[in-house]
mmCIF file of C-alpha atoms in Angstrom:
data_model
loop_
_atom_site.group_PDB
_atom_site.id
_atom_site.type_symbol
_atom_site.label_atom_id
_atom_site.label_comp_id
_atom_site.label_asym_id
_atom_site.label_seq_id
_atom_site.Cartn_x
_atom_site.Cartn_y
_atom_site.Cartn_z
ATOM 1 C CA MET A 29 0.179 0.066 -0.119
ATOM 2 C CA SER A 30 1.356 3.535 -0.708
ATOM 3 C CA THR A 31 2.302 5.550 1.904
ATOM 4 C CA PHE A 32 0.831 8.719 0.130
ATOM 5 C CA ILE A 33 -2.550 8.554 2.117
ATOM 6 C CA SER A 34 -2.321 5.621 3.781
ATOM 7 C CA VAL A 35 -4.217 5.220 6.745
ATOM 8 C CA SER A 36 -5.135 2.134 9.277
ATOM 9 C CA ARG A 37 -8.794 3.125 9.788
ATOM 10 C CA PRO A 38 -11.283 5.276 8.118
ATOM 11 C CA ARG A 39 -11.688 9.033 8.698
ATOM 12 C CA SER A 40 -14.995 10.676 8.397
ATOM 13 C CA PRO A 41 -15.310 12.299 4.692
ATOM 14 C CA VAL A 42 -18.443 14.571 5.973
ATOM 15 C CA GLY A 43 -16.705 17.775 7.019
ATOM 16 C CA LEU A 44 -14.519 17.839 3.750
ATOM 17 C CA GLY A 45 -17.495 16.800 1.784
ATOM 18 C CA ARG A 46 -19.362 19.931 3.094
ATOM 19 C CA ILE A 47 -16.680 21.954 2.014
ATOM 20 C CA ALA A 48 -16.482 20.424 -1.445
ATOM 21 C CA VAL A 49 -20.359 21.020 -2.109
ATOM 22 C CA ALA A 50 -20.037 24.641 -0.945
ATOM 23 C CA LEU A 51 -16.940 25.324 -3.293
ATOM 24 C CA LEU A 52 -18.962 23.512 -6.352
ATOM 25 C CA GLY A 53 -21.781 25.517 -5.381
ATOM 26 C CA LEU A 54 -19.543 28.856 -5.535
ATOM 27 C CA VAL A 55 -18.547 27.941 -8.978
ATOM 28 C CA ILE A 56 -22.105 27.417 -10.236
ATOM 29 C CA ALA A 57 -22.787 31.039 -8.759
ATOM 30 C CA VAL A 58 -19.583 32.394 -10.536
ATOM 31 C CA ASP A 59 -20.752 30.727 -13.702
ATOM 32 C CA LEU A 60 -23.812 32.100 -13.729
ATOM 33 C CA PHE A 61 -22.289 35.724 -13.163
ATOM 34 C CA ALA A 62 -20.165 34.920 -16.207
ATOM 35 C CA VAL A 63 -23.286 34.038 -18.141
ATOM 36 C CA TYR A 64 -24.743 37.415 -17.192
ATOM 37 C CA ALA A 65 -21.755 39.193 -18.103
ATOM 38 C CA ASP A 66 -21.719 37.262 -21.769
ATOM 39 C CA PHE A 67 -25.395 38.325 -22.053
ATOM 40 C CA ARG A 68 -24.434 41.805 -21.394
ATOM 41 C CA ILE A 69 -21.872 41.755 -24.316
ATOM 42 C CA TYR A 70 -24.406 39.876 -26.516
ATOM 43 C CA ASP A 71 -26.993 42.606 -26.163
ATOM 44 C CA VAL A 72 -24.716 45.644 -26.661
ATOM 45 C CA ILE A 73 -23.389 43.638 -29.999
ATOM 46 C CA GLY A 74 -26.629 43.394 -30.836
ATOM 47 C CA ASP A 75 -27.291 47.015 -30.924
ATOM 48 C CA VAL A 76 -23.967 47.739 -32.706
ATOM 49 C CA MET A 77 -25.084 45.281 -35.456
ATOM 50 C CA GLY A 78 -28.255 46.796 -35.655
ATOM 51 C CA GLY A 79 -26.699 50.250 -36.247
ATOM 52 C CA ALA A 80 -26.387 51.761 -33.194
ATOM 53 C CA GLY A 81 -23.167 54.226 -32.701
ATOM 54 C CA GLY A 82 -21.967 56.995 -30.861
ATOM 55 C CA ASP A 83 -20.229 57.386 -27.563
ATOM 56 C CA ALA A 84 -23.072 55.834 -25.393
ATOM 57 C CA VAL A 85 -22.979 52.909 -27.113
ATOM 58 C CA PHE A 86 -18.975 52.716 -27.074
ATOM 59 C CA ARG A 87 -19.313 53.216 -23.291
ATOM 60 C CA ARG A 88 -21.583 50.315 -22.934
ATOM 61 C CA VAL A 89 -19.233 48.202 -24.901
ATOM 62 C CA GLU A 90 -16.247 49.243 -22.456
ATOM 63 C CA ALA A 91 -18.368 48.527 -19.525
ATOM 64 C CA ALA A 92 -19.641 45.219 -20.913
ATOM 65 C CA HIS A 93 -16.052 44.358 -21.716
ATOM 66 C CA SER A 94 -14.832 45.167 -18.123
ATOM 67 C CA LEU A 95 -17.591 43.056 -16.637
ATOM 68 C CA GLY A 96 -16.649 39.992 -18.888
ATOM 69 C CA SER A 97 -13.149 40.503 -17.658
ATOM 70 C CA LEU A 98 -13.986 40.477 -14.003
ATOM 71 C CA ALA A 99 -16.363 37.535 -14.552
ATOM 72 C CA GLY A 100 -13.051 35.743 -16.143
ATOM 73 C CA ARG A 101 -10.993 36.563 -13.133
ATOM 74 C CA VAL A 102 -13.385 35.780 -10.558
ATOM 75 C CA HIS A 103 -14.318 32.177 -12.338
ATOM 76 C CA THR A 104 -10.569 31.325 -12.623
ATOM 77 C CA GLY A 105 -10.151 32.263 -8.939
ATOM 78 C CA ALA A 106 -13.264 30.057 -8.020
ATOM 79 C CA LEU A 107 -12.143 27.401 -9.909
ATOM 80 C CA VAL A 108 -8.652 27.218 -8.205
ATOM 81 C CA VAL A 109 -10.080 27.077 -4.874
ATOM 82 C CA CYS A 110 -12.825 24.615 -5.583
ATOM 83 C CA VAL A 111 -10.030 22.100 -7.118
ATOM 84 C CA ILE A 112 -8.090 22.372 -3.687
ATOM 85 C CA GLY A 113 -11.014 21.623 -1.759
ATOM 86 C CA TYR A 114 -12.277 18.879 -3.857
ATOM 87 C CA LEU A 115 -9.080 17.285 -4.062
ATOM 88 C CA CYS A 116 -8.954 17.380 -0.259
ATOM 89 C CA TRP A 117 -12.132 15.464 0.145
ATOM 90 C CA PHE A 118 -11.174 12.980 -2.862
ATOM 91 C CA VAL A 119 -8.006 12.123 -1.174
ATOM 92 C CA ARG A 120 -9.856 11.411 2.082
ATOM 93 C CA VAL A 121 -12.427 9.307 0.328
ATOM 94 C CA ARG A 122 -9.648 7.256 -1.500
ATOM 95 C CA ALA A 123 -7.902 6.531 1.776
ATOM 96 C CA ASN A 124 -10.997 5.133 3.273
ATOM 97 C CA ALA A 125 -11.490 3.131 0.266
ATOM 98 C CA GLU A 126 -8.152 1.573 0.851
ATOM 99 C CA VAL A 127 -9.315 0.633 4.214
ATOM 100 C CA PHE A 128 -12.763 -0.639 3.273
ATOM 101 C CA ASP A 129 -11.357 -2.971 0.369
ATOM 102 C CA PRO A 130 -7.786 -2.606 -0.555
ATOM 103 C CA GLY A 131 -8.222 -5.107 -3.129
ATOM 104 C CA GLU A 132 -10.709 -2.874 -5.185
ATOM 105 C CA GLN A 133 -8.248 -0.224 -5.368
ATOM 106 C CA SER A 134 -6.037 -1.203 -8.656
ATOM 107 C CA MET A 135 -3.879 2.134 -8.629
ATOM 108 C CA GLN A 136 -1.355 3.305 -6.544
ATOM 109 C CA ALA A 137 -2.876 6.060 -3.971
ATOM 110 C CA TRP A 138 -1.057 8.998 -5.778
ATOM 111 C CA TRP A 139 -2.866 8.823 -8.646
ATOM 112 C CA ALA A 140 -5.822 10.348 -6.446
ATOM 113 C CA VAL A 141 -4.136 13.965 -7.070
ATOM 114 C CA ALA A 142 -1.794 13.164 -10.028
ATOM 115 C CA GLY A 143 -4.640 11.402 -12.102
ATOM 116 C CA TRP A 144 -6.331 14.675 -12.401
ATOM 117 C CA PHE A 145 -3.406 16.624 -13.898
ATOM 118 C CA ALA A 146 -1.553 13.983 -16.173
ATOM 119 C CA PRO A 147 -2.325 15.092 -19.865
ATOM 120 C CA GLY A 148 -4.449 12.520 -21.517
ATOM 121 C CA LEU A 149 -4.581 10.332 -18.664
ATOM 122 C CA ASN A 150 -6.893 12.996 -16.880
ATOM 123 C CA LEU A 151 -9.491 12.091 -19.445
ATOM 124 C CA TRP A 152 -10.151 8.882 -17.502
ATOM 125 C CA TYR A 153 -8.173 7.943 -14.655
ATOM 126 C CA PRO A 154 -10.293 10.194 -12.159
ATOM 127 C CA ARG A 155 -13.398 8.350 -13.474
ATOM 128 C CA ARG A 156 -11.747 4.840 -12.703
ATOM 129 C CA ILE A 157 -10.493 5.774 -9.222
ATOM 130 C CA THR A 158 -13.842 7.340 -8.268
ATOM 131 C CA LEU A 159 -15.568 4.125 -9.583
ATOM 132 C CA GLU A 160 -13.189 2.015 -7.345
ATOM 133 C CA ILE A 161 -13.956 3.933 -4.412
ATOM 134 C CA TRP A 162 -17.801 4.056 -5.078
ATOM 135 C CA ASP A 163 -17.655 0.085 -5.268
ATOM 136 C CA ALA A 164 -15.456 -0.186 -1.956
ATOM 137 C CA SER A 165 -17.731 2.201 -0.056
ATOM 138 C CA GLY A 166 -20.838 0.163 -0.846
ATOM 139 C CA SER A 167 -22.004 -2.804 1.813
ATOM 140 C CA PRO A 168 -21.020 -5.206 1.671
ATOM 141 C CA ALA A 169 -17.251 -4.573 0.738
ATOM 142 C CA GLY A 170 -17.025 -4.823 -3.399
ATOM 143 C CA ALA A 171 -20.741 -4.592 -3.755
ATOM 144 C CA ARG A 172 -21.480 -3.200 -7.163
ATOM 145 C CA ARG A 173 -23.726 -0.306 -7.132
ATOM 146 C CA SER A 174 -25.102 1.412 -10.066
ATOM 147 C CA HIS A 175 -22.499 3.597 -11.987
ATOM 148 C CA LEU A 176 -24.770 5.826 -13.700
ATOM 149 C CA LEU A 177 -24.493 8.725 -11.681
ATOM 150 C CA VAL A 178 -20.680 8.594 -12.134
ATOM 151 C CA ASN A 179 -20.632 8.130 -15.591
ATOM 152 C CA LEU A 180 -22.949 10.951 -16.187
ATOM 153 C CA TRP A 181 -20.949 13.169 -14.165
ATOM 154 C CA TRP A 182 -17.896 12.159 -15.520
ATOM 155 C CA THR A 183 -19.200 12.638 -19.278
ATOM 156 C CA LEU A 184 -20.205 16.301 -18.394
ATOM 157 C CA CYS A 185 -16.966 16.934 -17.055
ATOM 158 C CA VAL A 186 -15.229 15.651 -20.297
ATOM 159 C CA LEU A 187 -17.627 17.740 -22.206
ATOM 160 C CA SER A 188 -17.021 20.738 -19.561
ATOM 161 C CA ILE A 189 -13.195 20.501 -20.659
ATOM 162 C CA VAL A 190 -13.862 20.336 -24.150
ATOM 163 C CA ALA A 191 -16.367 23.147 -24.016
ATOM 164 C CA ASP A 192 -14.104 25.494 -21.887
ATOM 165 C CA ARG A 193 -11.193 24.789 -24.704
ATOM 166 C CA LEU A 194 -13.616 26.001 -27.315
ATOM 167 C CA GLY A 195 -14.779 28.781 -25.406
ATOM 168 C CA ASP A 196 -11.388 29.905 -24.387
ATOM 169 C CA MET A 197 -11.345 32.999 -26.526
ATOM 170 C CA HIS A 198 -11.781 36.474 -25.262
ATOM 171 C CA TYR A 199 -14.318 39.206 -26.494
ATOM 172 C CA GLU A 200 -12.325 42.035 -27.802
ATOM 173 C CA ILE A 201 -13.483 45.866 -28.522
ATOM 174 C CA ASP A 202 -11.720 45.759 -31.789
ATOM 175 C CA PHE A 203 -13.398 42.429 -33.165
ATOM 176 C CA THR A 204 -15.955 42.389 -35.711
ATOM 177 C CA PRO A 205 -19.826 41.802 -34.167
ATOM 178 C CA ASP A 206 -20.019 38.901 -35.822
ATOM 179 C CA ALA A 207 -16.633 37.259 -34.534
ATOM 180 C CA ASN A 208 -17.776 38.236 -31.112
ATOM 181 C CA ARG A 209 -20.895 36.799 -31.344
ATOM 182 C CA ALA A 210 -19.255 33.368 -32.384
ATOM 183 C CA VAL A 211 -16.864 33.840 -29.015
ATOM 184 C CA LEU A 212 -19.870 34.742 -26.774
ATOM 185 C CA LEU A 213 -21.891 31.325 -27.805
ATOM 186 C CA LEU A 214 -18.731 29.410 -27.165
ATOM 187 C CA SER A 215 -18.422 30.740 -24.169
ATOM 188 C CA LEU A 216 -22.076 30.415 -22.962
ATOM 189 C CA LEU A 217 -21.935 26.932 -23.941
ATOM 190 C CA ALA A 218 -18.704 26.072 -22.029
ATOM 191 C CA HIS A 219 -20.451 27.810 -18.909
ATOM 192 C CA ALA A 220 -23.766 25.736 -19.221
ATOM 193 C CA VAL A 221 -21.977 22.638 -19.580
ATOM 194 C CA GLU A 222 -19.628 23.606 -16.535
ATOM 195 C CA ILE A 223 -22.848 24.373 -14.479
ATOM 196 C CA VAL A 224 -24.607 20.919 -15.204
ATOM 197 C CA ALA A 225 -21.173 19.405 -14.322
ATOM 198 C CA ALA A 226 -20.712 21.073 -11.099
ATOM 199 C CA VAL A 227 -24.456 20.295 -10.210
ATOM 200 C CA LEU A 228 -23.758 16.232 -11.023
ATOM 201 C CA ALA A 229 -20.293 16.635 -8.963
ATOM 202 C CA ILE A 230 -22.381 17.888 -5.954
ATOM 203 C CA LEU A 231 -24.365 14.794 -6.087
ATOM 204 C CA VAL A 232 -21.718 12.468 -6.620
ATOM 205 C CA VAL A 233 -19.975 14.164 -3.328
ATOM 206 C CA LEU A 234 -23.145 13.690 -1.305
ATOM 207 C CA ARG A 235 -23.845 10.226 -2.169
ATOM 208 C CA LEU A 236 -20.177 8.892 -1.822
ATOM 209 C CA THR A 237 -19.887 10.761 1.604
ATOM 210 C CA ARG A 238 -22.953 9.413 2.640
ATOM 211 C CA MET A 239 -22.136 5.739 1.570
ATOM 212 C CA GLN A 240 -18.757 6.149 3.543
ATOM 213 C CA HIS A 241 -20.344 7.680 6.666
ATOM 214 C CA ALA A 242 -22.717 5.018 6.782
ATOM 215 C CA LYS A 243 -20.201 2.386 6.208
ATOM 216 C CA ILE A 244 -17.819 3.850 8.917
ATOM 217 C CA LEU A 245 -20.914 3.727 11.504
ATOM 218 C CA ALA A 246 -21.990 0.121 10.754
ATOM 219 C CA GLY A 247 -18.462 -1.260 10.184
ATOM 220 C CA PRO A 248 -17.542 -3.971 12.874
ATOM 221 C CA GLY A 249 -15.167 -2.676 15.542
ATOM 222 C CA VAL A 250 -13.824 0.051 12.885
ATOM 223 C CA PRO A 251 -13.424 3.344 15.175
ATOM 224 C CA LEU A 252 -14.478 6.883 13.655
ATOM 225 C CA ALA A 253 -11.553 9.115 13.203
ATOM 226 C CA VAL A 254 -12.156 12.863 12.894
#
């Protein structure tokens, strides 16, 4: 067993699970703010395409551009904080799974973190690790529960990454209105997919946290460490 997150007894994932859920909720809120900012830009572009001009319209364009830039910075910060909080929870549930059913864990423990960042591998390693944690956390040990929620979540995660790459373009005042319109549509798509993925991630965190907490409480002779 790897010493990276090796433990001799399971520890409650409830506290870290609550933090992960709260941070995922923050990402959803920030995504909604970004959608609002994009719609503000979209609206003023529509006016420009309709023939509106003058200093008033230009000031609206600049204001919308500033709001969009702010939304982008806030979104990046929220994602960084969320990733840190989520990984803390993920490491905890992976360590617990090692105690519940070490034979179910086919990968070294350090992949619980590295798997999210390894290029290419991050498209399927996190899902694989999550499913192994999921199965080890069921009762009895190794019991196979439906993987539908995890599969839906991971599908949306991958789509979110793709949509984010497509939407990783920035509105510019000196772009043509048509070009900015296309950028905004890609950005709106990326935020919409990310919102749904975050909702499913919350459901995964809640379900897996409940499974582990119940298993810890019901486990024969297994003390709860907090």
